[in-house]
Amino acid sequence: MGRYSWEGATIILLIEIGGRVAGTRPDYKSNRVLATLLFTDIVGSTERAIELGDSRWVETLEEHHHVVRRELARFSGREVETLGDGFLATFDGPTRAVNCAGAIVEGVQPLGIEVRAGVHAGEVETMSGKVAGIAVVIGARVGARAAASEVLVSQTVKDLVVGSDLAFQDRGEHQLKGVPANGGSTLLPAKPLG
């Protein structure tokens, strides 16, 4: 198996592969990466579209998209997909994703609409610029449970942002639709301190 040695501030890892010890990594190809996922969705979009009519609704959607893309750029997020009246974006860290979500929630209010946002972090499969896997499903489910103008995060995100300026309120443990029982998650609304 592996042998670990401590040498000053450096840890040397020798990997045993097929009975031999090699100082190189095994040839391992994977498209799995760690990502923080942000899902947003306009609350009551169908009703609002009917109220505004097609032309004004399209203008509102364009303004919404502008706000979301502006905040994604500001917080170093990467737009993965536009999902009708919502977005899926990835970030290299959860604090940026939560802060971006909060900025989006505030930024769209002058448009007369509200969004819900969900943030989760986990390993995802990447393919052609898209993401897939259980972490994506969990992120979507967290986002779907958020209330209007709320940023809801998974317990995983809360654990990862310890030491940040974010504060949370416990929403309790919930079984997320389609996620195995051991994949249940505690959900927490995010509130910046201050």
PDB file of C-alpha atoms in Angstrom:
ATOM      1  CA  MET A   1       0.000   0.000   0.000  1.00  0.00           C
ATOM      2  CA  GLY A   2       1.364   3.521   0.578  1.00  0.00           C
ATOM      3  CA  ARG A   3       4.194   4.627   2.808  1.00  0.00           C
ATOM      4  CA  TYR A   4       4.273   8.166   4.121  1.00  0.00           C
ATOM      5  CA  SER A   5       7.430   9.934   5.206  1.00  0.00           C
ATOM      6  CA  TRP A   6       7.759  13.286   6.870  1.00  0.00           C
ATOM      7  CA  GLU A   7      10.651  15.422   5.770  1.00  0.00           C
ATOM      8  CA  GLY A   8      10.533  18.944   7.125  1.00  0.00           C
ATOM      9  CA  ALA A   9       7.429  20.558   5.671  1.00  0.00           C
ATOM     10  CA  THR A  10       7.172  18.112   2.773  1.00  0.00           C
ATOM     11  CA  ILE A  11       5.207  14.874   2.732  1.00  0.00           C
ATOM     12  CA  ILE A  12       6.466  12.267   0.279  1.00  0.00           C
ATOM     13  CA  LEU A  13       3.930   9.731  -0.919  1.00  0.00           C
ATOM     14  CA  LEU A  14       5.046   6.522  -2.597  1.00  0.00           C
ATOM     15  CA  ILE A  15       2.284   4.705  -4.421  1.00  0.00           C
ATOM     16  CA  GLU A  16       2.391   0.934  -4.733  1.00  0.00           C
ATOM     17  CA  ILE A  17       0.960  -0.155  -8.068  1.00  0.00           C
ATOM     18  CA  GLY A  18       0.684  -3.833  -8.923  1.00  0.00           C
ATOM     19  CA  GLY A  19       3.385  -4.877  -6.468  1.00  0.00           C
ATOM     20  CA  ARG A  20       5.863  -2.175  -7.516  1.00  0.00           C
ATOM     21  CA  VAL A  21       6.559   1.195  -5.985  1.00  0.00           C
ATOM     22  CA  ALA A  22       6.553   4.185  -8.293  1.00  0.00           C
ATOM     23  CA  GLY A  23       7.268   7.813  -7.583  1.00  0.00           C
ATOM     24  CA  THR A  24       4.781   8.941 -10.243  1.00  0.00           C
ATOM     25  CA  ARG A  25       1.048   9.095 -10.270  1.00  0.00           C
ATOM     26  CA  PRO A  26      -0.875   6.241 -11.865  1.00  0.00           C
ATOM     27  CA  ASP A  27      -2.385   6.913 -15.298  1.00  0.00           C
ATOM     28  CA  TYR A  28      -5.792   8.043 -14.117  1.00  0.00           C
ATOM     29  CA  LYS A  29      -8.227   9.817 -16.384  1.00  0.00           C
ATOM     30  CA  SER A  30     -11.338  11.336 -14.926  1.00  0.00           C
ATOM     31  CA  ASN A  31     -13.583  14.201 -15.762  1.00  0.00           C
ATOM     32  CA  ARG A  32     -14.563  14.609 -12.095  1.00  0.00           C
ATOM     33  CA  VAL A  33     -13.819  17.965 -10.505  1.00  0.00           C
ATOM     34  CA  LEU A  34     -14.834  19.674  -7.295  1.00  0.00           C
ATOM     35  CA  ALA A  35     -17.215  22.555  -7.960  1.00  0.00           C
ATOM     36  CA  THR A  36     -19.614  24.829  -6.174  1.00  0.00           C
ATOM     37  CA  LEU A  37     -22.950  24.938  -7.976  1.00  0.00           C
ATOM     38  CA  LEU A  38     -25.380  27.855  -8.000  1.00  0.00           C
ATOM     39  CA  PHE A  39     -28.926  27.410  -9.251  1.00  0.00           C
ATOM     40  CA  THR A  40     -31.257  30.396  -9.669  1.00  0.00           C
ATOM     41  CA  ASP A  41     -34.869  30.524 -10.765  1.00  0.00           C
ATOM     42  CA  ILE A  42     -37.416  33.318 -11.148  1.00  0.00           C
ATOM     43  CA  VAL A  43     -40.285  32.808  -8.705  1.00  0.00           C
ATOM     44  CA  GLY A  44     -43.770  32.903 -10.246  1.00  0.00           C
ATOM     45  CA  SER A  45     -42.424  33.474 -13.752  1.00  0.00           C
ATOM     46  CA  THR A  46     -45.488  32.140 -15.561  1.00  0.00           C
ATOM     47  CA  GLU A  47     -47.850  34.421 -13.661  1.00  0.00           C
ATOM     48  CA  ARG A  48     -45.516  37.398 -14.166  1.00  0.00           C
ATOM     49  CA  ALA A  49     -45.207  36.654 -17.907  1.00  0.00           C
ATOM     50  CA  ILE A  50     -49.005  36.586 -18.242  1.00  0.00           C
ATOM     51  CA  GLU A  51     -49.300  39.818 -16.287  1.00  0.00           C
ATOM     52  CA  LEU A  52     -46.669  41.635 -18.394  1.00  0.00           C
ATOM     53  CA  GLY A  53     -47.438  40.147 -21.810  1.00  0.00           C
ATOM     54  CA  ASP A  54     -44.889  38.597 -24.134  1.00  0.00           C
ATOM     55  CA  SER A  55     -43.020  41.714 -25.239  1.00  0.00           C
ATOM     56  CA  ARG A  56     -42.518  43.188 -21.748  1.00  0.00           C
ATOM     57  CA  TRP A  57     -41.737  39.723 -20.330  1.00  0.00           C
ATOM     58  CA  VAL A  58     -38.966  39.202 -22.881  1.00  0.00           C
ATOM     59  CA  GLU A  59     -37.507  42.617 -21.919  1.00  0.00           C
ATOM     60  CA  THR A  60     -37.675  41.649 -18.234  1.00  0.00           C
ATOM     61  CA  LEU A  61     -35.962  38.316 -18.959  1.00  0.00           C
ATOM     62  CA  GLU A  62     -33.195  40.095 -20.883  1.00  0.00           C
ATOM     63  CA  GLU A  63     -32.665  42.502 -17.962  1.00  0.00           C
ATOM     64  CA  HIS A  64     -32.680  39.546 -15.532  1.00  0.00           C
ATOM     65  CA  HIS A  65     -30.069  37.744 -17.633  1.00  0.00           C
ATOM     66  CA  HIS A  66     -27.945  40.905 -17.705  1.00  0.00           C
ATOM     67  CA  VAL A  67     -28.046  41.188 -13.884  1.00  0.00           C
ATOM     68  CA  VAL A  68     -27.183  37.511 -13.399  1.00  0.00           C
ATOM     69  CA  ARG A  69     -24.301  37.609 -15.886  1.00  0.00           C
ATOM     70  CA  ARG A  70     -22.954  40.837 -14.362  1.00  0.00           C
ATOM     71  CA  GLU A  71     -22.889  39.257 -10.892  1.00  0.00           C
ATOM     72  CA  LEU A  72     -21.383  36.013 -12.203  1.00  0.00           C
ATOM     73  CA  ALA A  73     -18.538  38.043 -13.729  1.00  0.00           C
ATOM     74  CA  ARG A  74     -18.117  40.067 -10.524  1.00  0.00           C
ATOM     75  CA  PHE A  75     -17.815  36.926  -8.369  1.00  0.00           C
ATOM     76  CA  SER A  76     -15.803  34.837 -10.881  1.00  0.00           C
ATOM     77  CA  GLY A  77     -18.633  32.437 -11.624  1.00  0.00           C
ATOM     78  CA  ARG A  78     -18.951  30.490 -14.860  1.00  0.00           C
ATOM     79  CA  GLU A  79     -22.327  30.244 -16.575  1.00  0.00           C
ATOM     80  CA  VAL A  80     -22.948  26.612 -17.447  1.00  0.00           C
ATOM     81  CA  GLU A  81     -26.538  26.775 -18.666  1.00  0.00           C
ATOM     82  CA  THR A  82     -29.477  29.102 -18.908  1.00  0.00           C
ATOM     83  CA  LEU A  83     -32.487  27.075 -17.859  1.00  0.00           C
ATOM     84  CA  GLY A  84     -35.454  29.047 -19.210  1.00  0.00           C
ATOM     85  CA  ASP A  85     -35.778  31.696 -16.528  1.00  0.00           C
ATOM     86  CA  GLY A  86     -32.976  30.324 -14.359  1.00  0.00           C
ATOM     87  CA  PHE A  87     -29.252  29.767 -14.407  1.00  0.00           C
ATOM     88  CA  LEU A  88     -26.773  27.069 -13.467  1.00  0.00           C
ATOM     89  CA  ALA A  89     -23.293  28.391 -12.706  1.00  0.00           C
ATOM     90  CA  THR A  90     -20.132  26.985 -11.152  1.00  0.00           C
ATOM     91  CA  PHE A  91     -17.599  28.602  -8.856  1.00  0.00           C
ATOM     92  CA  ASP A  92     -14.210  27.642  -7.494  1.00  0.00           C
ATOM     93  CA  GLY A  93     -15.426  28.243  -3.946  1.00  0.00           C
ATOM     94  CA  PRO A  94     -18.696  28.384  -2.017  1.00  0.00           C
ATOM     95  CA  THR A  95     -18.266  31.826  -0.424  1.00  0.00           C
ATOM     96  CA  ARG A  96     -18.168  33.440  -3.866  1.00  0.00           C
ATOM     97  CA  ALA A  97     -21.242  31.465  -4.943  1.00  0.00           C
ATOM     98  CA  VAL A  98     -23.258  32.433  -1.855  1.00  0.00           C
ATOM     99  CA  ASN A  99     -22.284  36.100  -2.152  1.00  0.00           C
ATOM    100  CA  CYS A 100     -23.101  36.064  -5.870  1.00  0.00           C
ATOM    101  CA  ALA A 101     -26.496  34.520  -5.149  1.00  0.00           C
ATOM    102  CA  GLY A 102     -27.239  37.258  -2.615  1.00  0.00           C
ATOM    103  CA  ALA A 103     -26.233  39.943  -5.118  1.00  0.00           C
ATOM    104  CA  ILE A 104     -28.500  38.387  -7.777  1.00  0.00           C
ATOM    105  CA  VAL A 105     -31.445  38.247  -5.352  1.00  0.00           C
ATOM    106  CA  GLU A 106     -31.008  41.961  -4.600  1.00  0.00           C
ATOM    107  CA  GLY A 107     -30.122  42.931  -8.167  1.00  0.00           C
ATOM    108  CA  VAL A 108     -33.324  41.640  -9.781  1.00  0.00           C
ATOM    109  CA  GLN A 109     -35.764  43.159  -7.277  1.00  0.00           C
ATOM    110  CA  PRO A 110     -35.934  46.526  -9.121  1.00  0.00           C
ATOM    111  CA  LEU A 111     -37.159  44.546 -12.158  1.00  0.00           C
ATOM    112  CA  GLY A 112     -40.304  43.575 -10.227  1.00  0.00           C
ATOM    113  CA  ILE A 113     -39.286  39.926  -9.973  1.00  0.00           C
ATOM    114  CA  GLU A 114     -37.879  37.655  -7.287  1.00  0.00           C
ATOM    115  CA  VAL A 115     -35.496  34.745  -7.627  1.00  0.00           C
ATOM    116  CA  ARG A 116     -34.748  31.767  -5.450  1.00  0.00           C
ATOM    117  CA  ALA A 117     -31.193  30.442  -5.270  1.00  0.00           C
ATOM    118  CA  GLY A 118     -29.583  27.212  -4.119  1.00  0.00           C
ATOM    119  CA  VAL A 119     -25.896  26.502  -3.533  1.00  0.00           C
ATOM    120  CA  HIS A 120     -24.221  23.106  -3.135  1.00  0.00           C
ATOM    121  CA  ALA A 121     -20.645  21.889  -3.490  1.00  0.00           C
ATOM    122  CA  GLY A 122     -19.420  18.484  -4.589  1.00  0.00           C
ATOM    123  CA  GLU A 123     -17.657  16.514  -7.270  1.00  0.00           C
ATOM    124  CA  VAL A 124     -19.215  16.726 -10.727  1.00  0.00           C
ATOM    125  CA  GLU A 125     -18.560  15.059 -14.050  1.00  0.00           C
ATOM    126  CA  THR A 126     -17.616  17.516 -16.767  1.00  0.00           C
ATOM    127  CA  MET A 127     -18.429  17.023 -20.410  1.00  0.00           C
ATOM    128  CA  SER A 128     -18.362  19.553 -23.230  1.00  0.00           C
ATOM    129  CA  GLY A 129     -18.498  22.496 -20.811  1.00  0.00           C
ATOM    130  CA  LYS A 130     -21.505  21.075 -18.935  1.00  0.00           C
ATOM    131  CA  VAL A 131     -21.683  19.406 -15.525  1.00  0.00           C
ATOM    132  CA  ALA A 132     -23.517  16.284 -14.404  1.00  0.00           C
ATOM    133  CA  GLY A 133     -23.772  13.948 -11.442  1.00  0.00           C
ATOM    134  CA  ILE A 134     -25.409  13.589  -8.062  1.00  0.00           C
ATOM    135  CA  ALA A 135     -23.975  16.910  -6.811  1.00  0.00           C
ATOM    136  CA  VAL A 136     -25.825  18.670  -9.640  1.00  0.00           C
ATOM    137  CA  VAL A 137     -29.072  16.917  -8.688  1.00  0.00           C
ATOM    138  CA  ILE A 138     -28.609  17.893  -5.036  1.00  0.00           C
ATOM    139  CA  GLY A 139     -27.866  21.511  -6.008  1.00  0.00           C
ATOM    140  CA  ALA A 140     -31.020  21.684  -8.126  1.00  0.00           C
ATOM    141  CA  ARG A 141     -33.109  20.218  -5.284  1.00  0.00           C
ATOM    142  CA  VAL A 142     -31.660  22.711  -2.776  1.00  0.00           C
ATOM    143  CA  GLY A 143     -32.485  25.570  -5.140  1.00  0.00           C
ATOM    144  CA  ALA A 144     -36.040  24.315  -5.656  1.00  0.00           C
ATOM    145  CA  ARG A 145     -36.666  24.383  -1.883  1.00  0.00           C
ATOM    146  CA  ALA A 146     -35.615  28.028  -1.496  1.00  0.00           C
ATOM    147  CA  ALA A 147     -38.300  30.624  -0.904  1.00  0.00           C
ATOM    148  CA  ALA A 148     -38.685  33.816  -2.927  1.00  0.00           C
ATOM    149  CA  SER A 149     -35.651  36.121  -2.494  1.00  0.00           C
ATOM    150  CA  GLU A 150     -33.854  33.439  -0.454  1.00  0.00           C
ATOM    151  CA  VAL A 151     -30.435  31.865  -0.842  1.00  0.00           C
ATOM    152  CA  LEU A 152     -30.561  28.310   0.482  1.00  0.00           C
ATOM    153  CA  VAL A 153     -27.373  26.272   0.928  1.00  0.00           C
ATOM    154  CA  SER A 154     -26.596  22.657   1.756  1.00  0.00           C
ATOM    155  CA  GLN A 155     -24.842  21.577   4.941  1.00  0.00           C
ATOM    156  CA  THR A 156     -21.790  20.859   2.778  1.00  0.00           C
ATOM    157  CA  VAL A 157     -21.561  24.535   1.821  1.00  0.00           C
ATOM    158  CA  LYS A 158     -21.995  25.661   5.425  1.00  0.00           C
ATOM    159  CA  ASP A 159     -19.166  23.367   6.499  1.00  0.00           C
ATOM    160  CA  LEU A 160     -16.872  24.647   3.750  1.00  0.00           C
ATOM    161  CA  VAL A 161     -17.304  28.351   4.534  1.00  0.00           C
ATOM    162  CA  VAL A 162     -16.340  28.185   8.211  1.00  0.00           C
ATOM    163  CA  GLY A 163     -14.402  31.357   8.972  1.00  0.00           C
ATOM    164  CA  SER A 164     -16.136  33.437   6.301  1.00  0.00           C
ATOM    165  CA  ASP A 165     -18.439  36.381   6.995  1.00  0.00           C
ATOM    166  CA  LEU A 166     -21.533  34.297   6.216  1.00  0.00           C
ATOM    167  CA  ALA A 167     -24.146  33.356   8.800  1.00  0.00           C
ATOM    168  CA  PHE A 168     -26.858  30.726   8.452  1.00  0.00           C
ATOM    169  CA  GLN A 169     -30.168  29.741   9.979  1.00  0.00           C
ATOM    170  CA  ASP A 170     -30.771  26.004  10.317  1.00  0.00           C
ATOM    171  CA  ARG A 171     -33.710  24.780   8.263  1.00  0.00           C
ATOM    172  CA  GLY A 172     -33.316  21.186   9.491  1.00  0.00           C
ATOM    173  CA  GLU A 173     -32.564  17.970   7.663  1.00  0.00           C
ATOM    174  CA  HIS A 174     -34.651  17.238   4.573  1.00  0.00           C
ATOM    175  CA  GLN A 175     -34.924  14.297   2.244  1.00  0.00           C
ATOM    176  CA  LEU A 176     -34.303  15.692  -1.223  1.00  0.00           C
ATOM    177  CA  LYS A 177     -36.451  14.252  -4.025  1.00  0.00           C
ATOM    178  CA  GLY A 178     -34.662  11.484  -5.891  1.00  0.00           C
ATOM    179  CA  VAL A 179     -31.598  11.559  -3.638  1.00  0.00           C
ATOM    180  CA  PRO A 180     -30.872   8.364  -1.635  1.00  0.00           C
ATOM    181  CA  ALA A 181     -31.604   8.510   2.105  1.00  0.00           C
ATOM    182  CA  ASN A 182     -27.917   8.838   2.979  1.00  0.00           C
ATOM    183  CA  GLY A 183     -27.766  11.827   0.618  1.00  0.00           C
ATOM    184  CA  GLY A 184     -30.258  13.837   2.668  1.00  0.00           C
ATOM    185  CA  SER A 185     -29.078  17.313   3.463  1.00  0.00           C
ATOM    186  CA  THR A 186     -29.495  19.948   6.104  1.00  0.00           C
ATOM    187  CA  LEU A 187     -30.622  23.151   4.416  1.00  0.00           C
ATOM    188  CA  LEU A 188     -29.664  26.589   5.644  1.00  0.00           C
ATOM    189  CA  PRO A 189     -30.683  30.065   4.466  1.00  0.00           C
ATOM    190  CA  ALA A 190     -27.593  32.255   4.041  1.00  0.00           C
ATOM    191  CA  LYS A 191     -27.426  35.717   5.565  1.00  0.00           C
ATOM    192  CA  PRO A 192     -24.348  37.960   5.315  1.00  0.00           C
ATOM    193  CA  LEU A 193     -23.223  39.173   8.728  1.00  0.00           C
ATOM    194  CA  GLY A 194     -23.474  42.820   9.567  1.00  0.00           C
TER     195      GLY A 194
END
